[in-house]
Amino acid sequence: MLRTALVAFFSAASLQAQDGGQLFSLYCAACHGADGKGATGGQFPPLAGSDWVHGNAARAVEIVLRGLHGEIHVDGRTFNLEMPPQGAVLADDQIAAILTHVRSSWGNKAEPVKSETVKAIRAAGNDRKVPWTAKELLAIHPLPASEPPIANLTSQIYHGTWKDLPDFSQLEATNVEEEHDGLISVTHADRTDEFGLVWQGDLVAPESGTFVFRLDADDAARVMIDGKTVTEVRGTGPMNGSRAKQGKINLTAGPHKIRIEFVEFFGQESIALAWKGPGLPSWRNLADHPIEAAKPSIPIQPSGERAVVYRNFIADTTPRAIGIGFPGGLNLAYSADHLAPELIWSGYFMDGSRHWVDRGQGNQPPAGENVVKLSGTPALPSEARFRGYKLDPSGNPTFMVQIGDQTLQDAWKPGITGGKPGLVRSVTAGNGKNPLEILISDRLPMKQTGDLEFDLGSEIQLHVEQALVESRDGKSFLKLAPGQTAVLTYRWK
Ligand code: HEC
């Protein structure tokens, strides 16, 4: 009885125009995430940027109607889970509305799905009683042949002995080729040592915004967009992530000229290049060799659920910096000289190899990615003094600062807000007489984007609770009354 009543209710409701976004929140978001990136930090497969929801809609319609189980590859990752069928719960026009929404959100671009299409697919497969496997489904609805990553790609080969990038404009190429697959590759260069390659083509930015390029090569390489160098790997050396470089550029939506220069001096010849940005929810390879994340040779990482502390020289902050690597791949360098968090980054924490052998020899850069420099000057008045730090049982630090007769506590831990992991900072002012002003950043512009939400530069979203923030002269400050605690969450966009 209940079932009949429900079906009646849903068909009545479905007479009205369906809101695909709302239905998505109700029926899909619990597993695939409100942002389409896969719920619970990507444990479920993403729909954002997934080939499975592009091209022929029938593939996704079948999945929603009849479910899916077993191994599946989505956006370079493997899942082996179970999606329950939704065909009994959702009407044809509801499925059409949901998939139309999925195919046009989070950077996805594909045709709307019609209710009649869903109806026909439902009728044709009504005798199928078990969920699909990815393999079965691909046999009938193969994934769309993707657009070439770089359009109109050509390669020019040069012969010569170079230990770094020469001025190619002064040189004559020995051969020019068209690369129809649109991927840069050194495998069909006509020799294995002592050559150079220059690729040129058109790269289409799906939306306007900031794009990040990650490059690694054996030996030297450079990426230029519209004539501007975005990032380069100089000199000779292996391609194993340790020399990889990242650079950013703002692009308007549409095609841009890309130029990649490369030289191979000796040894293995290879290049890897990937980009990421608005409309590209994850790294997209532009070379036939996938880019590897830099792997520290002696990784210092948090063990299990406990944060780890690193007390050697860290590059791009002050000599008395304290590095904290939190579980989940969030990292912080706090300067005891400037009484300020100066660097935050994600991924790997630190590589211990340099200080393992020669203690104190030079500065060690963070081993991970998305390094953001928050500030580089004192955060508090000159009479403020560092008074050490304490660690809670999870290894989370509270830095202590004395200002006159009051103590300021600056506590850090990993946390989740708005479904995204971030670093949660609680700053508590002591019971002094005067309010405190604490520098948040001396370089990243801060812009209010919501009730408690701010953009800090182009990469960080800052959520501020229980305190006021103020920007002036390109700097931003936190205002704290005596005894007050402010909670700030730093998240990558
Ligand atoms: C109970 C959790 C759950 C719900 C609810 C759910 N899915 Fe899924 N979905 C999954 C899982 C798990 C997989 C992968 C199954 C596997 O590993 O074979 C998947 C796979 C998919 C895929 C193919 C892979 C990909 O990421 O592109 C599509 C498309 C999809 N789901 C769409 C939807 C839509 C649309 C809805 C809402 C109508 C929905 N799903 C609801 C769990 C769910």
Coordinates of C-alpha atoms in Angstrom, one line a residue, residues 221-448:
A221 CA 61.7 22.3 -20.1
R222 CA 59.5 25.4 -20.1
V223 CA 55.8 26.1 -20.6
M224 CA 54.7 29.4 -22.2
I225 CA 51.1 30.6 -22.6
D226 CA 50.5 33.5 -25.1
G227 CA 54.2 34.2 -25.0
K228 CA 54.5 34.3 -21.2
T229 CA 56.6 31.8 -19.3
V230 CA 54.3 30.0 -16.7
T231 CA 56.8 27.6 -15.3
E232 CA 60.2 26.0 -16.1
V233 CA 62.5 23.2 -15.0
R234 CA 66.1 24.2 -15.7
G235 CA 69.4 22.4 -16.1
T236 CA 69.9 18.6 -16.2
G237 CA 68.6 16.0 -13.9
P238 CA 66.1 13.1 -13.6
M239 CA 62.3 13.2 -13.8
N240 CA 61.1 11.8 -10.6
G241 CA 59.1 14.6 -9.0
S242 CA 62.0 16.1 -7.1
R243 CA 62.6 18.8 -9.8
A244 CA 58.9 19.3 -10.7
K245 CA 57.7 22.9 -10.8
Q246 CA 54.4 24.6 -10.7
G247 CA 53.3 27.9 -12.0
K248 CA 50.0 29.9 -12.3
I249 CA 48.4 32.1 -14.9
N250 CA 45.1 33.9 -15.3
L251 CA 43.3 33.0 -18.5
T252 CA 40.1 34.1 -20.1
A253 CA 37.8 31.3 -21.4
G254 CA 38.7 30.2 -24.9
P255 CA 41.8 29.2 -26.9
H256 CA 45.3 30.3 -25.9
K257 CA 48.7 29.7 -27.6
I258 CA 50.7 27.1 -25.7
R259 CA 54.4 26.6 -26.4
I260 CA 56.5 24.0 -24.6
E261 CA 60.3 23.9 -25.0
F262 CA 62.4 20.9 -24.0
V263 CA 66.0 19.7 -24.2
E264 CA 67.4 16.2 -23.5
F265 CA 71.1 16.2 -22.7
F266 CA 71.7 12.7 -21.5
G267 CA 70.0 9.7 -19.9
Q268 CA 66.3 9.0 -19.8
E269 CA 64.3 11.4 -22.0
S270 CA 60.9 12.4 -20.7
I271 CA 58.5 15.2 -20.0
A272 CA 55.3 15.4 -18.0
L273 CA 52.8 18.3 -18.0
A274 CA 49.4 18.7 -16.5
W275 CA 47.1 21.6 -15.8
K276 CA 44.2 22.3 -13.4
G277 CA 41.8 25.2 -12.9
P278 CA 38.1 26.3 -13.3
G279 CA 36.2 23.8 -15.4
L280 CA 39.0 21.2 -14.8
P281 CA 38.1 19.7 -11.5
S282 CA 41.3 17.5 -11.3
W283 CA 44.7 17.5 -13.0
R284 CA 44.5 17.0 -16.8
N285 CA 47.5 15.6 -18.5
L286 CA 48.9 17.4 -21.5
A287 CA 51.7 14.9 -22.0
D288 CA 51.6 11.1 -22.6
H289 CA 53.6 10.7 -19.4
P290 CA 51.4 11.3 -16.3
I291 CA 52.9 13.7 -13.8
E292 CA 53.9 12.3 -10.4
A293 CA 53.7 14.1 -7.2
A294 CA 57.1 14.9 -5.7
K295 CA 58.0 12.1 -3.4
P296 CA 60.3 13.1 -0.6
S297 CA 63.3 10.7 -0.3
I298 CA 63.1 10.6 3.5
P299 CA 59.5 11.6 4.1
I300 CA 58.6 13.0 7.4
Q301 CA 54.9 12.4 7.7
P302 CA 52.3 12.3 10.6
S303 CA 52.0 8.8 11.9
G304 CA 48.4 7.7 12.1
E305 CA 46.2 10.2 13.7
R306 CA 49.0 12.3 15.4
A307 CA 50.5 15.4 14.0
V308 CA 54.3 15.6 13.6
V309 CA 56.7 18.5 14.4
Y310 CA 59.7 19.5 12.2
R311 CA 62.3 21.9 13.8
N312 CA 64.9 22.6 11.1
F313 CA 65.3 25.4 8.6
I314 CA 62.3 25.7 6.3
A315 CA 62.7 27.6 3.1
D316 CA 60.7 30.9 2.6
T317 CA 60.1 31.5 6.3
T318 CA 62.3 32.6 9.2
P319 CA 65.1 30.5 10.9
R320 CA 63.0 29.8 14.0
A321 CA 60.0 28.3 12.1
I322 CA 58.2 25.3 13.5
G323 CA 56.7 22.9 10.9
I324 CA 53.6 20.9 11.8
G325 CA 52.3 18.1 9.5
F326 CA 48.7 17.2 10.4
P327 CA 47.1 13.9 9.5
G328 CA 45.2 14.3 6.2
G329 CA 47.9 16.1 4.4
L330 CA 47.5 19.7 5.8
N331 CA 50.7 21.4 6.9
L332 CA 51.8 24.6 8.6
A333 CA 55.0 26.5 9.2
Y334 CA 54.7 28.9 12.2
S335 CA 57.4 31.5 12.6
A336 CA 58.5 32.0 16.2
D337 CA 60.4 35.1 15.0
H338 CA 57.3 36.8 13.5
L339 CA 54.8 35.1 15.8
A340 CA 52.8 34.2 12.7
P341 CA 51.7 31.3 10.6
E342 CA 53.7 32.0 7.4
L343 CA 53.3 29.0 5.1
I344 CA 50.5 26.5 4.7
W345 CA 50.5 23.7 2.2
S346 CA 48.8 20.4 1.3
G347 CA 50.1 16.9 0.5
Y348 CA 53.5 15.7 1.7
F349 CA 54.9 17.4 4.8
M350 CA 58.7 17.6 4.7
D351 CA 61.6 15.7 3.2
G352 CA 64.1 14.9 5.9
S353 CA 67.0 13.9 3.7
R354 CA 68.9 17.2 3.8
H355 CA 68.9 17.6 7.5
W356 CA 69.3 13.8 8.1
V357 CA 72.9 13.9 6.8
D358 CA 74.1 17.5 7.3
R359 CA 72.1 19.1 10.1
G360 CA 71.3 22.6 9.3
Q361 CA 72.7 22.6 5.8
G362 CA 70.5 25.1 4.0
N363 CA 66.7 25.5 4.0
Q364 CA 64.3 22.7 3.2
P365 CA 61.3 23.6 1.1
P366 CA 57.9 22.0 1.9
A367 CA 57.6 18.6 0.2
G368 CA 53.9 19.0 -0.7
E369 CA 51.9 21.2 -3.1
N370 CA 49.7 24.3 -3.1
V371 CA 52.2 26.2 -0.9
V372 CA 50.7 29.5 0.2
K373 CA 52.8 32.2 1.8
L374 CA 50.5 34.1 4.2
S375 CA 52.9 36.7 5.5
G376 CA 56.5 37.5 6.0
T377 CA 56.5 40.3 8.7
P378 CA 55.8 40.4 12.4
A379 CA 52.1 39.7 13.2
L380 CA 52.1 41.5 16.6
P381 CA 53.5 44.6 18.2
S382 CA 57.3 44.6 18.8
E383 CA 57.0 44.0 22.6
A384 CA 55.4 40.5 21.9
R385 CA 57.6 37.6 22.9
F386 CA 57.4 33.9 21.8
R387 CA 56.8 31.7 24.9
G388 CA 56.9 28.3 23.3
Y389 CA 54.2 25.8 22.4
K390 CA 52.3 22.9 23.8
L391 CA 51.0 19.9 22.1
D392 CA 47.6 18.2 22.8
P393 CA 47.4 14.4 22.8
S394 CA 46.9 14.4 19.0
G395 CA 50.0 16.5 18.5
N396 CA 48.1 19.6 17.6
P397 CA 50.0 22.7 18.7
T398 CA 49.1 25.8 20.7
F399 CA 51.7 28.6 20.2
M400 CA 52.0 31.0 23.1
V401 CA 52.9 34.6 22.9
Q402 CA 53.4 37.1 25.8
I403 CA 52.3 40.7 25.1
G404 CA 52.8 42.8 28.3
D405 CA 51.0 41.1 31.0
Q406 CA 48.7 39.0 28.8
T407 CA 49.2 35.7 27.0
L408 CA 47.9 35.1 23.5
Q409 CA 47.2 31.5 22.5
D410 CA 47.2 30.4 18.9
A411 CA 45.9 26.8 18.5
W412 CA 45.9 24.8 15.3
K413 CA 44.2 21.6 14.3
P414 CA 42.8 19.9 11.1
G415 CA 39.1 20.0 10.7
I416 CA 36.2 20.0 8.1
T417 CA 34.0 23.0 7.3
G418 CA 31.6 23.2 4.4
G419 CA 32.5 19.6 3.4
K420 CA 36.1 20.5 2.8
P421 CA 39.2 19.8 4.9
G422 CA 41.0 22.8 6.3
L423 CA 43.2 24.1 9.1
V424 CA 41.2 25.3 12.0
R425 CA 42.9 28.1 14.0
S426 CA 41.6 29.3 17.4
V427 CA 43.2 32.5 18.6
T428 CA 42.5 33.5 22.3
A429 CA 43.5 36.9 23.7
G430 CA 44.5 37.1 27.3
N431 CA 42.7 39.2 29.9
G432 CA 44.6 42.4 29.2
K433 CA 43.3 46.0 29.0
N434 CA 43.5 46.7 25.3
P435 CA 42.1 45.0 22.2
L436 CA 44.7 43.2 20.0
E437 CA 45.3 43.5 16.3
I438 CA 46.9 40.4 14.7
L439 CA 48.2 40.4 11.2
I440 CA 46.5 37.7 9.1
S441 CA 48.4 38.5 5.8
D442 CA 50.7 41.2 4.6
R443 CA 50.4 40.2 0.9
L444 CA 47.2 38.4 0.0
P445 CA 44.2 40.6 -0.7
M446 CA 41.2 39.7 1.5
K447 CA 37.7 39.9 0.0
Q448 CA 34.4 39.2 1.7

